[in-house]
Every structure is written in C-alpha cells, then in structure tokens.
Coordinates of C-alpha atoms in Angstrom, one line a residue:
X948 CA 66.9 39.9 -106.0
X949 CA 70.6 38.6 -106.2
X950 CA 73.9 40.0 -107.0
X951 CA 76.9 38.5 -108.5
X952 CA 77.6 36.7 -104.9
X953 CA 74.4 34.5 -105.0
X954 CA 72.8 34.7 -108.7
X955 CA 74.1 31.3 -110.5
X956 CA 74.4 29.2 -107.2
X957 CA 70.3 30.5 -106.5
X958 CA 69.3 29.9 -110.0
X959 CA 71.3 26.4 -109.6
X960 CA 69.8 25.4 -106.8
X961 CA 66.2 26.6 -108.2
X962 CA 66.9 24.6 -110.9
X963 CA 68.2 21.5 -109.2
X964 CA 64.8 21.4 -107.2
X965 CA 62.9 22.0 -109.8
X966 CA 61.9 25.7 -108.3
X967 CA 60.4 23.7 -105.0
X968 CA 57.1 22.7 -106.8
X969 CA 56.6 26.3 -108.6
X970 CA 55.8 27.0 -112.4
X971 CA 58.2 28.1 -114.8
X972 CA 58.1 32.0 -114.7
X973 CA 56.5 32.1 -111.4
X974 CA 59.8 33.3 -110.0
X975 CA 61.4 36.3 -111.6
X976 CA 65.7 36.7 -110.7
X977 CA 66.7 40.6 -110.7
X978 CA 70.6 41.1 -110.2
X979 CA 71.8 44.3 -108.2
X980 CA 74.8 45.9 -108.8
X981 CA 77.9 46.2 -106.9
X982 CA 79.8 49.3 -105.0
X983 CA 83.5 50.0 -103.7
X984 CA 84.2 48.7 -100.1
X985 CA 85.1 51.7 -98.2
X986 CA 88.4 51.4 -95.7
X987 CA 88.3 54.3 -93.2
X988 CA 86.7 57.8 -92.2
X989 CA 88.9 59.2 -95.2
X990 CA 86.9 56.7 -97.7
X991 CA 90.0 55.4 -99.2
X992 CA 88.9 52.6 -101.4
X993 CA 89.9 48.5 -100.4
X994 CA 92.3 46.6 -102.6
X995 CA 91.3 42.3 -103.6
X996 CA 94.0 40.5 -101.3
X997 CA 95.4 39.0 -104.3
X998 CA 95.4 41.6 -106.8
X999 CA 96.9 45.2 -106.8
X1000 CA 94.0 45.8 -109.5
X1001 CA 90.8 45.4 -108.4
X1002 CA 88.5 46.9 -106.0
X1003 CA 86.8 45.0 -103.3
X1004 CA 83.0 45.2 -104.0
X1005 CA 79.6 44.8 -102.5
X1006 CA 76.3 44.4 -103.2
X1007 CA 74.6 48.0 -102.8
X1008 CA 72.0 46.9 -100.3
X1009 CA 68.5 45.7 -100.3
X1010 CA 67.3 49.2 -101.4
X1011 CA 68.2 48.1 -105.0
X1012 CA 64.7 46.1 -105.2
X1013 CA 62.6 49.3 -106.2
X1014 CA 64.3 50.3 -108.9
X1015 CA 64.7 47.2 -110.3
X1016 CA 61.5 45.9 -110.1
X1017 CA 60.5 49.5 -111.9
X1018 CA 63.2 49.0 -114.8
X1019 CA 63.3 45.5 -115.0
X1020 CA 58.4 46.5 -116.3
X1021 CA 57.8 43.8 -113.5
X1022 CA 55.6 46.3 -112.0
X1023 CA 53.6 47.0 -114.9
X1024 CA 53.5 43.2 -116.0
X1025 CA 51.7 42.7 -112.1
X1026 CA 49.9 45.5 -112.6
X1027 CA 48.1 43.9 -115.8
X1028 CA 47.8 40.6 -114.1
X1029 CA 45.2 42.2 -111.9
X1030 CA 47.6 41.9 -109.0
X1031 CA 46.9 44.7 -105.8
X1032 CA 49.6 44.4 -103.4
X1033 CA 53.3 44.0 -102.8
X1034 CA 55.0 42.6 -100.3
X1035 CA 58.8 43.0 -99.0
X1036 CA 60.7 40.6 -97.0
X1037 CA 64.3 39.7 -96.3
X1038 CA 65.2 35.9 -96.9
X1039 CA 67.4 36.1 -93.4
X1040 CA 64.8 36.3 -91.2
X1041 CA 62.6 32.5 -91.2
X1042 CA 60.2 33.8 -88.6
X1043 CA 58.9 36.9 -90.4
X1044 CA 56.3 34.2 -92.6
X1045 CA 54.2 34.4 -88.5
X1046 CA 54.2 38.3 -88.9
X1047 CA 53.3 38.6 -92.3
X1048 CA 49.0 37.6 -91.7
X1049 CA 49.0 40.0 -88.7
X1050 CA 50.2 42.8 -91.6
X1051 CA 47.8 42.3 -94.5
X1052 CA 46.6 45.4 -94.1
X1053 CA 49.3 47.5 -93.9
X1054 CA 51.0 46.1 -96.9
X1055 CA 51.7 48.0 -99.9
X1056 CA 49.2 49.2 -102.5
X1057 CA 50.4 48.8 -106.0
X1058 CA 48.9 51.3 -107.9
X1059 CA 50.1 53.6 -105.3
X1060 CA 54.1 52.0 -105.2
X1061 CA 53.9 52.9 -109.0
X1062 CA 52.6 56.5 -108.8
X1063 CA 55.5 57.7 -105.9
X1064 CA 58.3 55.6 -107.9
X1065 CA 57.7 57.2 -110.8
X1066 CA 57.7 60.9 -108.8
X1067 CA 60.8 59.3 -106.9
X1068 CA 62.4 57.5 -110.6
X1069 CA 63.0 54.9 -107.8
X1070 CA 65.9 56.0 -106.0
X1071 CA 66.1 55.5 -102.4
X1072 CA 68.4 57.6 -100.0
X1073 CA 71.6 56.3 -99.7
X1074 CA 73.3 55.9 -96.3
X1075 CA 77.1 54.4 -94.7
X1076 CA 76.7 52.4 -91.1
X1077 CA 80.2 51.8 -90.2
X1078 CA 80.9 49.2 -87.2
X1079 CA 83.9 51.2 -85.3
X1080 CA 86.5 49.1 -83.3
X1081 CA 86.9 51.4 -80.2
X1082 CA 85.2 54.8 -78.7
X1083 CA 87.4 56.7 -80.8
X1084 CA 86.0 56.0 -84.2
X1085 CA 89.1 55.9 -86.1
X1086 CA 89.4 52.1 -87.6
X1087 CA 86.7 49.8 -88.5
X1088 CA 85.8 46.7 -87.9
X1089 CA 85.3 45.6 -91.5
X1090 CA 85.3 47.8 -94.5
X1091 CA 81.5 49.6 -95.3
X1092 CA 80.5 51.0 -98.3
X1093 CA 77.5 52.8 -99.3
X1094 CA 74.2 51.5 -99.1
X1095 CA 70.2 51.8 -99.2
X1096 CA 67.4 49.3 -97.4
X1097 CA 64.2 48.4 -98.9
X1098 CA 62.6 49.6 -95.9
X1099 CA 63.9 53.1 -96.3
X1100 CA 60.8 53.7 -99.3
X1101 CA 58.7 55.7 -97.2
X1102 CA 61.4 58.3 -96.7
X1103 CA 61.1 59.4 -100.3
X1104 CA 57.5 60.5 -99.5
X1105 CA 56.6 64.4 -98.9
X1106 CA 56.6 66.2 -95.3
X1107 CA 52.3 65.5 -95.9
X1108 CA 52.5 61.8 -96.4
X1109 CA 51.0 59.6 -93.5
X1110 CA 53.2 56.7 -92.6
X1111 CA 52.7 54.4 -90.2
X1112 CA 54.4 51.0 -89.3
X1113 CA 53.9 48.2 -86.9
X1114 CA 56.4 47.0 -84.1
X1115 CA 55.9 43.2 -83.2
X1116 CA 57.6 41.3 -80.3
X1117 CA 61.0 39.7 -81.0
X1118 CA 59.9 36.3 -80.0
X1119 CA 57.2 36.1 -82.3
X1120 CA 58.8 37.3 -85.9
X1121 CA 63.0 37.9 -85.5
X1122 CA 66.1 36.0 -86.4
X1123 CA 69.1 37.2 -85.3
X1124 CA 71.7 36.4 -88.1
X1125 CA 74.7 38.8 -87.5
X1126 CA 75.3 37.9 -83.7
X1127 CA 79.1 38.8 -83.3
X1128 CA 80.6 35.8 -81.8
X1129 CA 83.5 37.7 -80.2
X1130 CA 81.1 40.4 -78.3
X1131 CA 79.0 37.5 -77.1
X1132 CA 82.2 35.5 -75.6
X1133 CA 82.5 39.0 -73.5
X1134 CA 79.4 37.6 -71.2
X1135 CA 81.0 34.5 -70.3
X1136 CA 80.3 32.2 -73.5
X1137 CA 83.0 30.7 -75.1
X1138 CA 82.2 29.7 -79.2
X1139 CA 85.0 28.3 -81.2
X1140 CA 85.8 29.9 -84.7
X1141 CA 84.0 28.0 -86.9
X1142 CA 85.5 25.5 -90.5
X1143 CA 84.7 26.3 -93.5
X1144 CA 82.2 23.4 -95.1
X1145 CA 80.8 23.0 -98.8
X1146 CA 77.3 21.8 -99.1
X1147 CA 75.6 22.3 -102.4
X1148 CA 78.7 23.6 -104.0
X1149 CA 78.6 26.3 -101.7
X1150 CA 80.8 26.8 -98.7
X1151 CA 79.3 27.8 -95.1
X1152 CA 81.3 28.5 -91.7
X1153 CA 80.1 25.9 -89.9
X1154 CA 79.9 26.2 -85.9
X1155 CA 78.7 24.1 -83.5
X1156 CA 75.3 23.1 -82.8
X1157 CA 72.9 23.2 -80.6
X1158 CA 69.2 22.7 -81.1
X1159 CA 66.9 22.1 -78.2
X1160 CA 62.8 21.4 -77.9
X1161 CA 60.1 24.1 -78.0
X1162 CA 59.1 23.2 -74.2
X1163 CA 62.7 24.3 -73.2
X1164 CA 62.5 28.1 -74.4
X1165 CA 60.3 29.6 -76.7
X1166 CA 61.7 33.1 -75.7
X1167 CA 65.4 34.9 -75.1
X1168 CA 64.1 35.4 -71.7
X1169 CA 63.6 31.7 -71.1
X1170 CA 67.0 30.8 -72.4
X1171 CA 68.7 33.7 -70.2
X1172 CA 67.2 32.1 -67.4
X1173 CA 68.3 28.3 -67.6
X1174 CA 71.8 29.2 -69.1
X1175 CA 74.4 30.0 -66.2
X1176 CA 78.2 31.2 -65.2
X1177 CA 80.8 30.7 -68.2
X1178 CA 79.7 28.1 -70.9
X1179 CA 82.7 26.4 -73.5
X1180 CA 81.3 24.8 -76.2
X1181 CA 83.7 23.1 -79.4
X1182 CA 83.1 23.3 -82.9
X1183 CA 82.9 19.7 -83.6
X1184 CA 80.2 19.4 -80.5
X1185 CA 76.8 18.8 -80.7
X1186 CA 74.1 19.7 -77.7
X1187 CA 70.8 18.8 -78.1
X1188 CA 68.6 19.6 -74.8
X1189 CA 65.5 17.9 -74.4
X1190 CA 62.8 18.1 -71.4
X1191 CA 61.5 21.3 -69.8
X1192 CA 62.9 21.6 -66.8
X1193 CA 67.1 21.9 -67.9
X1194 CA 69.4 23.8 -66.2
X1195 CA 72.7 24.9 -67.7
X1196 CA 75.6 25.3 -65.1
X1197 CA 79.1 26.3 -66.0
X1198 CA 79.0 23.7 -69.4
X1199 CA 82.6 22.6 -70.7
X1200 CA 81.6 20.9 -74.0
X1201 CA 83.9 19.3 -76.3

C-alpha cells in the first residue's frame, strides 16, 4: 500500500529491478488517500509553505489497507486462488521477517477477515496522537492529523469476540525508526543534523554512521553497557567497531 508520497518512486524502483526476481502480477500497488494536517488543540488546518492555497496533507495511516484490499476485490481474487491466510506487516521494521514463523498460527484466517469486514464495511476507528512540546499541552511538536493503524482491526469485533495477541522481546523482532535525535542528545549523546542526499532519485537525510559486528552487541542492553559519559559524533564520520571486548569512553568523533 502507497500514497501519493511513495507510489511512482515504488513502482520505479520495482520496475528498475525488475520486481526483485517476482512475476508480473505477483505484486498488487493500492494507493491510500490523504487527510488535512492538523495545527493545534483547536484543529485549525496547516497552510503548504509556499502557497496560501493548499492544505498540507498526509497519508491517513496504515489502517487504510482493509478497506482497500476489500474495494480494490483483492480479497475475493485470494479467496478463489485457494489462498487461507493473511498476513500484516509494516515495511519499517526489517527484523519482524524473525517473528513472523514464531506467529503462523496466530495469523489471520481469510474467510474469517472477509465475514467481519463485510459486518464492519471495512472501516477501522479513527484516532489523533499528538507529540506535545511541553507539560502543558498547548503547541505541538509537528502538526497531526487523523489517523487509523492496521493493527487496530480487532477493535471492530463485538464485546464476545476472543482476541489474543503475542508480545515478543525487542531484541529479537524491533526496529526503532522514529528515534528523536534531540531527546537522545538529552543523555549525553551529541548527533549532528543530518544533509539531505539523493539516491535513486529520492532524497534521504543522511547522518552519520556507525555499524559495528554482531559479537559487539546483539542487544540495547549490551550497547548501554560498553557506551559511556558524553559521546560527539559528526555527520560526515564514520565508526565502525569491530572485536568483542570495546569500550566506548567520552568519544569526540569528527
């Protein structure tokens, strides 16, 4: 599922790579929709920078996917390819592919999708998450809007419904993309603002990096514990640690 943000340059690069070995038709593309950015606790609506007459806009969330997949007959066309099971995941997060074969059972029935959607007509509760500035929840961070998540599915189910979901351990199936960089200077890391790169026709914030072995840390916890006092790292640098037993003391990096 795209939106207007990321449908041509994902087709593109689909297309450039001849799909990454799969058949034509193997991959369907279903384009969501776009809602007003939100500005404040009044909902006053966000103005484009550079024109007076337009509305900033965002996807509406990853919610969309049910009822697209509904309208769009893709559920009916898997249903008469003899297919049982559907599966959700969220292209941000690499690591879930090691906690989808623990979850093969607990993955959703088809036939059963199909029978609440249609009850449902496929609409999933909306909800608005805003990211305040300060305690007294006047300004935001960044503008919000409305939104649903594909997750939220089960919510549309009645008061009788048994649902049940699995919690696994951060280290073996999470990602974190959405790390603020200006909360995590706060703890004595210093990251410099990233430039802005094109690769592929698309452009990327580009910060520095830092890859290190597997032996090193496998886990948070292993990082927090080799990584000490205040740390200033560039944006043109590049660290690379290699070995097991590394220490990080008071690093100035540039």
């Amino acid at each position: 599922m795209m939106s207007d943000d990321t449908d041509k340059s994902t087709q593109d690069l689909l297309r450039d790579h001849n799909n990454f070995g799969m058949i034509d038709g193997q991959v369907v593309f279903l384009k969501q929709g776009k809602v007003a950015f939100l500005d404040d606790n009044g909902a006053r609506l966000v103005k484009e920078p550079h024109n007076d007459y337009r509305i900033q806009t965002k996807p509406h969330g990853h919610g969309d996917v049910h009822s697209l997949l509904k309208s769009s007959g893709l559920l009916d066309k898997w249903c008469d390819f003899g297919l049982k099971w559907v599966l959700f995941f969220q292209d941000t997060n690499g690591l879930l592919f090691k906690a989808i074969s623990a979850s093969l059972g607990l993955i959703l029935k088809l036939d059963s999708y199909i029978e609440e959607l249609n009850k449902t007509e496929d609409a999933i509760p909306e909800f608005v998450n805003p990211k305040y500035k300060d305690s007294s929840k006047t300004s935001f961070k960044s503008s919000t809007r409305l939104e649903c998540m594909m997750q939220d599915c089960p919510k549309t189910l009645s008061l009788s419904a048994r649902v049940g979901f699995t919690v696994m351990d951060t280290w073996l199936a999470y990602s974190p993309m959405k790390n603020n960089p200006e909360d995590v200077a706060k703890v004595g890391c210093k990251i410099a603002d990233p430039v802005i790169e094109e690769f592929n026709g698309q452009e990327v914030e580009v910060w520095p990096r830092i890859v290190w072995e597997p032996k090193w840390a496998l886990t948070f916890a292993n990082v927090k514990e080799k990584v000490h006092g205040h740390c200033s790292i560039s944006q043109r640098s590049t660290l690379v640690i290699k070995g097991h037993n590394v220490a990080i003391e008071a690093l100035t990096l540039d």
